[in-house]
N, CA, C and O atoms as CSV, one atom per row, in Angstrom:
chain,resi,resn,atom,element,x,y,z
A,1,UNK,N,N,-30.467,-12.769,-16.809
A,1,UNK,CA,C,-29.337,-11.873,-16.946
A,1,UNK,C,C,-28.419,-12.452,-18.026
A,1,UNK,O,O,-28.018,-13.616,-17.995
A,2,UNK,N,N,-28.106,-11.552,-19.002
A,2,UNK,CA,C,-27.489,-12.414,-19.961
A,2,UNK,C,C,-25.777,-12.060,-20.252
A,2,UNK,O,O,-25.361,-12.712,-19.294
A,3,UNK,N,N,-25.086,-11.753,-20.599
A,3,UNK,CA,C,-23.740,-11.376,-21.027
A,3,UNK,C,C,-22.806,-11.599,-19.897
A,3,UNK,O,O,-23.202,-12.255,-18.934
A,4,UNK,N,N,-21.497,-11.075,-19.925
A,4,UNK,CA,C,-20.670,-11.263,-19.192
A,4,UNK,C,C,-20.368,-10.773,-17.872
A,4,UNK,O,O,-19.490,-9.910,-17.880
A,5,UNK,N,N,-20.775,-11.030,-16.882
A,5,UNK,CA,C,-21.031,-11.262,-15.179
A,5,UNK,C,C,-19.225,-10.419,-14.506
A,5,UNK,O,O,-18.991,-9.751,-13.499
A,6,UNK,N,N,-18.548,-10.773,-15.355
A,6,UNK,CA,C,-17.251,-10.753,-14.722
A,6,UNK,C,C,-15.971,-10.493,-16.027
A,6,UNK,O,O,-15.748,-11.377,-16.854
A,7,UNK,N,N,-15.335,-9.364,-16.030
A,7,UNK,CA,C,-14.732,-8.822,-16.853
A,7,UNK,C,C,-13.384,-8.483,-16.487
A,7,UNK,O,O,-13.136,-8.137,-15.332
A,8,UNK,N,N,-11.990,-8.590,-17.865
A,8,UNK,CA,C,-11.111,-8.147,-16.951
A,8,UNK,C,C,-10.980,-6.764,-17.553
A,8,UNK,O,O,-11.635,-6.081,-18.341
A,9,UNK,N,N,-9.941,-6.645,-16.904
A,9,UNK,CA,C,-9.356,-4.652,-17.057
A,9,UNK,C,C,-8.245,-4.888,-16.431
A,9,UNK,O,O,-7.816,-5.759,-15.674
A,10,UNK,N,N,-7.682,-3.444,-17.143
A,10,UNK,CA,C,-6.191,-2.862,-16.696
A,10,UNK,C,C,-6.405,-1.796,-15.927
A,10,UNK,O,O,-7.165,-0.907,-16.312
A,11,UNK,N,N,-5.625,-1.719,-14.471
A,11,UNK,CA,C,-5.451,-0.217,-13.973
A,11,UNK,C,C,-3.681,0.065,-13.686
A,11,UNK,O,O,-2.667,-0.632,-13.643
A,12,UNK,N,N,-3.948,1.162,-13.568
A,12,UNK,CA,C,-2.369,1.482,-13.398
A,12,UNK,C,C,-2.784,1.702,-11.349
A,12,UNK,O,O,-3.704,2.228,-10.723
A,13,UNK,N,N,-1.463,0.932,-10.953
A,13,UNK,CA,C,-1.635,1.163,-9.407
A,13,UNK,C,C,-0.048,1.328,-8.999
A,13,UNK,O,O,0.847,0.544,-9.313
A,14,UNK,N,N,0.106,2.695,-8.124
A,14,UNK,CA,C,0.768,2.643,-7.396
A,14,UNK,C,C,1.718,1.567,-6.381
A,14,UNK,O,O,1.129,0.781,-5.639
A,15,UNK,N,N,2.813,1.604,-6.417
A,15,UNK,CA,C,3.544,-0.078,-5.415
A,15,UNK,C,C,4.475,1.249,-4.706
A,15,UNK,O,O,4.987,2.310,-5.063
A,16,UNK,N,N,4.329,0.503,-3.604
A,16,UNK,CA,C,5.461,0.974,-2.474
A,16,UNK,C,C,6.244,0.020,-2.042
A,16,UNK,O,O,5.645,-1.056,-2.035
A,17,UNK,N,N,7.188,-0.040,-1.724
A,17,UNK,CA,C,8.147,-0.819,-1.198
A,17,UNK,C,C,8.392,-0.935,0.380
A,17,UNK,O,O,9.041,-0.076,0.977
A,18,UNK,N,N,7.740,-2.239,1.132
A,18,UNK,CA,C,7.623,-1.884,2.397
A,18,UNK,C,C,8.802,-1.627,3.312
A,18,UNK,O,O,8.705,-1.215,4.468
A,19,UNK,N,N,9.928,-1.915,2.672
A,19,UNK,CA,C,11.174,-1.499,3.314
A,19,UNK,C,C,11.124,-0.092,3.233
A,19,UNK,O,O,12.035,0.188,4.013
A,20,UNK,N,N,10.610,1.171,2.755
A,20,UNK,CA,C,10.778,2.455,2.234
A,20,UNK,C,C,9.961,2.991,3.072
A,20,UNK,O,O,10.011,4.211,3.232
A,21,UNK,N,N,9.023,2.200,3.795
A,21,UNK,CA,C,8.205,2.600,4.720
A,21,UNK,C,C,9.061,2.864,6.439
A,21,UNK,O,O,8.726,3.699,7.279
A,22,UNK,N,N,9.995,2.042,6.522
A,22,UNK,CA,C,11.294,2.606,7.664
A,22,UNK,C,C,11.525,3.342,7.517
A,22,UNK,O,O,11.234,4.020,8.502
A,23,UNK,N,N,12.264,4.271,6.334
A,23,UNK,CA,C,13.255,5.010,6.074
A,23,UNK,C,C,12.380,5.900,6.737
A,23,UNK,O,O,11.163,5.710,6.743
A,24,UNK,N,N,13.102,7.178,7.482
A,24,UNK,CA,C,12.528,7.970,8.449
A,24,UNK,C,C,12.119,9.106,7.049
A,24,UNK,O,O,10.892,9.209,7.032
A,25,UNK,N,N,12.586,9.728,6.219
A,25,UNK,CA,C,12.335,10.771,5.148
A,25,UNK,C,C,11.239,9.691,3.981
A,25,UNK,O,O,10.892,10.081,2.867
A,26,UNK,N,N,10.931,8.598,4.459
A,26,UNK,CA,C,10.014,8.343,3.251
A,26,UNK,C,C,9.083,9.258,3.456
A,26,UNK,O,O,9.126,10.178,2.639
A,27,UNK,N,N,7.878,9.363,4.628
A,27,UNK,CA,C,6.955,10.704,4.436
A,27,UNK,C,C,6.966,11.796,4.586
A,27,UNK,O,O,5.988,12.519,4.776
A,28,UNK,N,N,8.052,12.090,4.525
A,28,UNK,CA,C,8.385,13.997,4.156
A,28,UNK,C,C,8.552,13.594,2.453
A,28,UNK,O,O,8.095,14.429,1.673
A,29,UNK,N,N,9.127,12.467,1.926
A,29,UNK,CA,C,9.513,13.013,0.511
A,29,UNK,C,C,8.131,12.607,0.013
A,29,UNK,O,O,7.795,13.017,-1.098
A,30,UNK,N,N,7.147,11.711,0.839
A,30,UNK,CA,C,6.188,11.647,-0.341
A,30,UNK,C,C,4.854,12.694,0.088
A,30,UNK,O,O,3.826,12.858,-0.569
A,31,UNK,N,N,5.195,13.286,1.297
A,31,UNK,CA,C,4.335,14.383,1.197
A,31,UNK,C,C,4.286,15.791,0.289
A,31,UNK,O,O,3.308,16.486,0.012
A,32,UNK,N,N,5.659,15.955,-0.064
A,32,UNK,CA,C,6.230,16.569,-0.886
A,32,UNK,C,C,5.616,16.130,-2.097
A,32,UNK,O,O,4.653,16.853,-2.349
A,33,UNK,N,N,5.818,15.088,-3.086
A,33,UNK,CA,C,5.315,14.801,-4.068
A,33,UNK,C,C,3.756,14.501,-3.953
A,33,UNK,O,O,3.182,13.935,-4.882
A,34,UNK,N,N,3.114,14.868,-2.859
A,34,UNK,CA,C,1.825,14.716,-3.240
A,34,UNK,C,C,1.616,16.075,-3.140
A,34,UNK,O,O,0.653,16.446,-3.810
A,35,UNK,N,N,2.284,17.090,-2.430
A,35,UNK,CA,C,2.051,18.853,-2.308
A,35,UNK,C,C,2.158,19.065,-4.147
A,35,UNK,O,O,1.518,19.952,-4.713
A,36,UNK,N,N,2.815,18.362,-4.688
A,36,UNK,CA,C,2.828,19.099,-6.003
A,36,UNK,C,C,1.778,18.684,-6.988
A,36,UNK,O,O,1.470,19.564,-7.791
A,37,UNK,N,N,1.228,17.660,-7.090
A,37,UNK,CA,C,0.263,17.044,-7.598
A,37,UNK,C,C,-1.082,16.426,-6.795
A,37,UNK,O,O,-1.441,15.250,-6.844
A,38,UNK,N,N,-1.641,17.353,-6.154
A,38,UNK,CA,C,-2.594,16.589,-4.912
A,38,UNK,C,C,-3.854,16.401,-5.536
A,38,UNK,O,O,-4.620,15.815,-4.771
A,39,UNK,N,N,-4.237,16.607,-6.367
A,39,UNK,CA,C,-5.493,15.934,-7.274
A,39,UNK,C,C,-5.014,14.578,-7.778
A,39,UNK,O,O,-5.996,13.928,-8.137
A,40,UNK,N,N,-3.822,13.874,-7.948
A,40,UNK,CA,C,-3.689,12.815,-8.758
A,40,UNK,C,C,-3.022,11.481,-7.706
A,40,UNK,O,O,-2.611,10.403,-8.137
A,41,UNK,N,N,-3.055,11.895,-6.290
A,41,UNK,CA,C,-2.620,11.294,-5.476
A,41,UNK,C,C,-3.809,11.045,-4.370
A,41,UNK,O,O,-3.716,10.126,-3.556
A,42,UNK,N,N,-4.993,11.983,-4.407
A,42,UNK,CA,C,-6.133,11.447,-4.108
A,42,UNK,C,C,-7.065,10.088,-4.084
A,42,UNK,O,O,-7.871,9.490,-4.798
A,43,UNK,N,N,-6.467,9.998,-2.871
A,43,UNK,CA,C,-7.524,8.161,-2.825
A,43,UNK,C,C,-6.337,7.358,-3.935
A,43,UNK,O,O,-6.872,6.694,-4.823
A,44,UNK,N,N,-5.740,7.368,-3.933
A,44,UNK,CA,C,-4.956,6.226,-5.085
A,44,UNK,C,C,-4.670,5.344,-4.342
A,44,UNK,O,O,-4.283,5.343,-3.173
A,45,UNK,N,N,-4.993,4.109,-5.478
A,45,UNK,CA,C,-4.893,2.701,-4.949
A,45,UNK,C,C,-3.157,2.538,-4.880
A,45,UNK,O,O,-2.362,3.101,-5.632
A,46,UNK,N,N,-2.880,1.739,-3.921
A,46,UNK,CA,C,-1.668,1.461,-3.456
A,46,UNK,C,C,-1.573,-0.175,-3.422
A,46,UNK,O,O,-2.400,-0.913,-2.886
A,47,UNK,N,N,-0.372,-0.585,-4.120
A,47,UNK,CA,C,-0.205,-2.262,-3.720
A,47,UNK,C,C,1.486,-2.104,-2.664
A,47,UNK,O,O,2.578,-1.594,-2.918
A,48,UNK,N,N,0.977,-2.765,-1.577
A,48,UNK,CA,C,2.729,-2.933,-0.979
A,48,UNK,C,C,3.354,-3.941,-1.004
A,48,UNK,O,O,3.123,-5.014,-0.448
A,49,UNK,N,N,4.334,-3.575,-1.781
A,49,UNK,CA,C,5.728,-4.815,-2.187
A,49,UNK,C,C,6.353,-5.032,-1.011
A,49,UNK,O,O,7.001,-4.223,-0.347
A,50,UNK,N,N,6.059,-6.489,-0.726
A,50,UNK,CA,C,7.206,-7.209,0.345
A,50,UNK,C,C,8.159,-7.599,-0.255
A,50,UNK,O,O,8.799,-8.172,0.627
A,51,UNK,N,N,8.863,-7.715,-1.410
A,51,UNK,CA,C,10.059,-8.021,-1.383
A,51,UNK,C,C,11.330,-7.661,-0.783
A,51,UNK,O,O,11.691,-6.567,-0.348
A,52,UNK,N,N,11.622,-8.187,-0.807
A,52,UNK,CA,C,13.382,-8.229,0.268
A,52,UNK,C,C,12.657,-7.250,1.793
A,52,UNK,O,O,13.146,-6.413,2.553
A,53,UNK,N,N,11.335,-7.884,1.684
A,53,UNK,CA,C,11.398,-7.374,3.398
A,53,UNK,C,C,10.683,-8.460,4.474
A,53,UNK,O,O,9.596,-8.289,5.026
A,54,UNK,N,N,11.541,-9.574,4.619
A,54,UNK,CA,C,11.154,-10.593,4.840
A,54,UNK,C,C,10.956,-10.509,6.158
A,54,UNK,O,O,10.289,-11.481,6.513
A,55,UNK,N,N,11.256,-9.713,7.165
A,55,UNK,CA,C,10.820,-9.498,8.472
A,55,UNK,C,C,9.534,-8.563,8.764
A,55,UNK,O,O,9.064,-8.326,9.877
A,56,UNK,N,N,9.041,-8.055,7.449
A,56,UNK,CA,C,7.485,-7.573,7.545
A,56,UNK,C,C,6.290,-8.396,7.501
A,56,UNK,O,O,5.563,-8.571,6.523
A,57,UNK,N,N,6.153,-8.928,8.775
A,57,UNK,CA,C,5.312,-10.349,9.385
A,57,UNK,C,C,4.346,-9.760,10.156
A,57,UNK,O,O,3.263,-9.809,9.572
A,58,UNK,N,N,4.293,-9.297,11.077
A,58,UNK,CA,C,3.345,-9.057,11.930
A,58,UNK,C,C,1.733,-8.103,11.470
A,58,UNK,O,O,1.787,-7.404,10.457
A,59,UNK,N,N,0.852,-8.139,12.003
A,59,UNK,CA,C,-0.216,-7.772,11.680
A,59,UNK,C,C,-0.121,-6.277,12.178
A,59,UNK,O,O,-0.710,-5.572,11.359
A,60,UNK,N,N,0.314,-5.654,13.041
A,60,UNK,CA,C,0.592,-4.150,13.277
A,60,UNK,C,C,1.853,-3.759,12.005
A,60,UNK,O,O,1.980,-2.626,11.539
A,61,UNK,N,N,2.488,-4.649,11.701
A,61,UNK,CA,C,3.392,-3.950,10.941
A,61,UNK,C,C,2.301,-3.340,9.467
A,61,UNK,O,O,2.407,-2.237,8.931
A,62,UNK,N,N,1.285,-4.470,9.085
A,62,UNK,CA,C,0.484,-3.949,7.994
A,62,UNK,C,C,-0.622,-2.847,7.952
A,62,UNK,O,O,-1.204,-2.279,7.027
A,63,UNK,N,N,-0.700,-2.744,9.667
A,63,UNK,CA,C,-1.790,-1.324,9.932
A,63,UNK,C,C,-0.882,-0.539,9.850
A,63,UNK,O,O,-1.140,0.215,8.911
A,64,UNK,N,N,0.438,-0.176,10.498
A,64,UNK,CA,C,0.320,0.560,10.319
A,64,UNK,C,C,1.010,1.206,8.972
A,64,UNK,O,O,1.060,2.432,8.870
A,65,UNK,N,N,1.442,0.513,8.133
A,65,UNK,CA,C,1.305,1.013,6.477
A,65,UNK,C,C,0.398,1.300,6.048
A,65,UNK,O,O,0.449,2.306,5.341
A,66,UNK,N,N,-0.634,0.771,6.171
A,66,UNK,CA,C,-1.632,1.193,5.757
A,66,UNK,C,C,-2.440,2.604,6.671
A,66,UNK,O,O,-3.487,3.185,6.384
A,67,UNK,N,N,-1.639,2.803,7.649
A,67,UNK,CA,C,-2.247,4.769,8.512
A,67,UNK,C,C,-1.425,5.412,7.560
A,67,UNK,O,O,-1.801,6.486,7.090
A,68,UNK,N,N,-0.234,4.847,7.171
A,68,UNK,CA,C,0.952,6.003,6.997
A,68,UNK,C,C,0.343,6.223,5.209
A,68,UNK,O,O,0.401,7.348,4.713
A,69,UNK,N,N,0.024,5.535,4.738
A,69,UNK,CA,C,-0.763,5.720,3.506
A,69,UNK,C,C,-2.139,6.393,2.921
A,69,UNK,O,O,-2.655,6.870,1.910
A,70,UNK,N,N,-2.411,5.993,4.676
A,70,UNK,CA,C,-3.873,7.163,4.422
A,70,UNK,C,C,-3.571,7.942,5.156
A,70,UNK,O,O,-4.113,8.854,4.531
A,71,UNK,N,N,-3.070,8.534,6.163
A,71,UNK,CA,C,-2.544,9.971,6.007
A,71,UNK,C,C,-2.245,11.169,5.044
A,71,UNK,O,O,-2.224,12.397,5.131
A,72,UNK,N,N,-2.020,10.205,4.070
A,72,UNK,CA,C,-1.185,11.044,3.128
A,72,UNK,C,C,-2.081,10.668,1.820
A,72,UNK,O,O,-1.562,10.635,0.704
A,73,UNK,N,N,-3.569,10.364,2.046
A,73,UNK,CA,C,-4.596,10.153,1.138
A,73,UNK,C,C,-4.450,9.116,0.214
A,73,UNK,O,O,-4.903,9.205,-0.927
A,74,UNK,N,N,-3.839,8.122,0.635
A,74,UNK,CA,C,-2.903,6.881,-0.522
A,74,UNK,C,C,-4.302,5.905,0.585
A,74,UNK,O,O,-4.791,6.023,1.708
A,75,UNK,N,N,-4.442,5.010,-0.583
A,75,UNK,CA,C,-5.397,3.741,-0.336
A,75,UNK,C,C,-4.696,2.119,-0.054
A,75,UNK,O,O,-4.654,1.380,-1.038
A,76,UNK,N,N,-4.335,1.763,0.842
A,76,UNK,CA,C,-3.471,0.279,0.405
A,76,UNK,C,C,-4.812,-0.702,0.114
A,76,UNK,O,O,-5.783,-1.089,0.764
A,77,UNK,N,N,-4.281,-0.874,-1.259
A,77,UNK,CA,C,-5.944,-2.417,-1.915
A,77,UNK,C,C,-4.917,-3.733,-1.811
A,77,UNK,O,O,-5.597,-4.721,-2.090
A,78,UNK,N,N,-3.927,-4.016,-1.600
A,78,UNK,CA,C,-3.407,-5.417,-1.569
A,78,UNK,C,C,-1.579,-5.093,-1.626
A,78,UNK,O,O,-0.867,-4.090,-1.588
A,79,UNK,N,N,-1.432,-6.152,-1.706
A,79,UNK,CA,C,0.154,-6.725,-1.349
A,79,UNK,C,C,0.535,-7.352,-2.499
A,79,UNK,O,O,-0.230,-7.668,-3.410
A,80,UNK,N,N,1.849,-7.554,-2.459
A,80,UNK,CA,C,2.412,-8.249,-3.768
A,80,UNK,C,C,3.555,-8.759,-2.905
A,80,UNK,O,O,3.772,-8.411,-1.744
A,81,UNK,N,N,4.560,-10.002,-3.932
A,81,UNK,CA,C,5.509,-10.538,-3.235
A,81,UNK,C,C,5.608,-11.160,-2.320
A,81,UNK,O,O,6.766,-11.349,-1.950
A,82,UNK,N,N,4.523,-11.769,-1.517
A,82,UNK,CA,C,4.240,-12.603,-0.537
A,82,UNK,C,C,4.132,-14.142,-0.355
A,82,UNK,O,O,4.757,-14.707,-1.252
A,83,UNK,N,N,3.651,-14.849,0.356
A,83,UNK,CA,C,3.090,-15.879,0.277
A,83,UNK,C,C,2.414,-15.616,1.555
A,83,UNK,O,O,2.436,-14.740,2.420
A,84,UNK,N,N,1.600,-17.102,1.253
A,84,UNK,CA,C,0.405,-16.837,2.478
A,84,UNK,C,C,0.376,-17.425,3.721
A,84,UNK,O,O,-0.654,-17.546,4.385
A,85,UNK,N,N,1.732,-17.884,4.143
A,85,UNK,CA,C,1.786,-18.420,5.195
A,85,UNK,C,C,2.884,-17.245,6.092
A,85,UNK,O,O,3.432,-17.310,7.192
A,86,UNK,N,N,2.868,-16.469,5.285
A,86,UNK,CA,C,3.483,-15.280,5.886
A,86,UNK,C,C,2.393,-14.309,6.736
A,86,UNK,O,O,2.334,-13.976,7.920
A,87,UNK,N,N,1.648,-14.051,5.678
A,87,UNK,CA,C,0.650,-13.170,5.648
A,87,UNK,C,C,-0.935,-13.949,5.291
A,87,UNK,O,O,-1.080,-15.023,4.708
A,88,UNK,N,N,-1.883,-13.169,5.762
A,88,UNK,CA,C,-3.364,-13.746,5.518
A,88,UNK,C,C,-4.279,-12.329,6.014
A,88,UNK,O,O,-4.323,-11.837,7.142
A,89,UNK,N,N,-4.747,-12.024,5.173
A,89,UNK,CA,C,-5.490,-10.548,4.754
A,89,UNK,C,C,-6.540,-10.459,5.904
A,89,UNK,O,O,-7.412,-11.319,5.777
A,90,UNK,N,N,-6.709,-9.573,7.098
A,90,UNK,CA,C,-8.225,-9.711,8.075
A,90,UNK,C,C,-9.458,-9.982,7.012
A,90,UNK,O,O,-9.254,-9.776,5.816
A,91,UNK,N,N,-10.476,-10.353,7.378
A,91,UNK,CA,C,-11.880,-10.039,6.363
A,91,UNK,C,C,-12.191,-8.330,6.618
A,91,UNK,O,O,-12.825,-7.703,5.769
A,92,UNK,N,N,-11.754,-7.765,7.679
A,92,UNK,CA,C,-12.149,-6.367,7.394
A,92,UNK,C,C,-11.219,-5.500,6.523
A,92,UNK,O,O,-11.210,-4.274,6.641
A,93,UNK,N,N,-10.484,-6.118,5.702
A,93,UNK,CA,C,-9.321,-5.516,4.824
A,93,UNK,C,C,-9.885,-5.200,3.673
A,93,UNK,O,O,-9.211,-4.700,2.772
């Protein structure tokens, strides 16, 4: 096998802010913005920003961002803003 095994790339990905995930109107407003564009919100990769949400610790707190995201056809592929003694990804993630 000869050439390059492993390549990089750019994608553009969606970030949510896991504090925005409380707010009781976050999924009415983003069901709304996916009613207007629902071909381009299909399956989209999602990263969720922990910043300034330093009490988003627990392992139910990350399921269930990740229902409220696929509900609404959004994909969560990873996290940002963390460290890892906060957080540590299941292997079924």
């Amino acid at each position: 096998m000869a050439g390059n095994l492993v390549q990089g790339a750019v994608f553009t990905v969606m970030v949510v802010r896991a504090g925005m995930l409380r707010d009781p109107v976050f999924e009415t407003e983003l069901a709304e913005q996916i009613r207007l564009s629902p071909r381009f919100f299909l399956n989209a990769p999602v990263v969720l920003d922990l910043k300034d949400a330093a009490e988003f610790t627990r392992e139910a707190e990350f399921a269930e961002a990740r229902e409220i995201l696929r509900r609404h056809t959004l994909s969560l592929i990873g996290v940002q803003n963390t460290a890892l003694r906060r957080w540590r990804p299941r292997p079924d993630w």
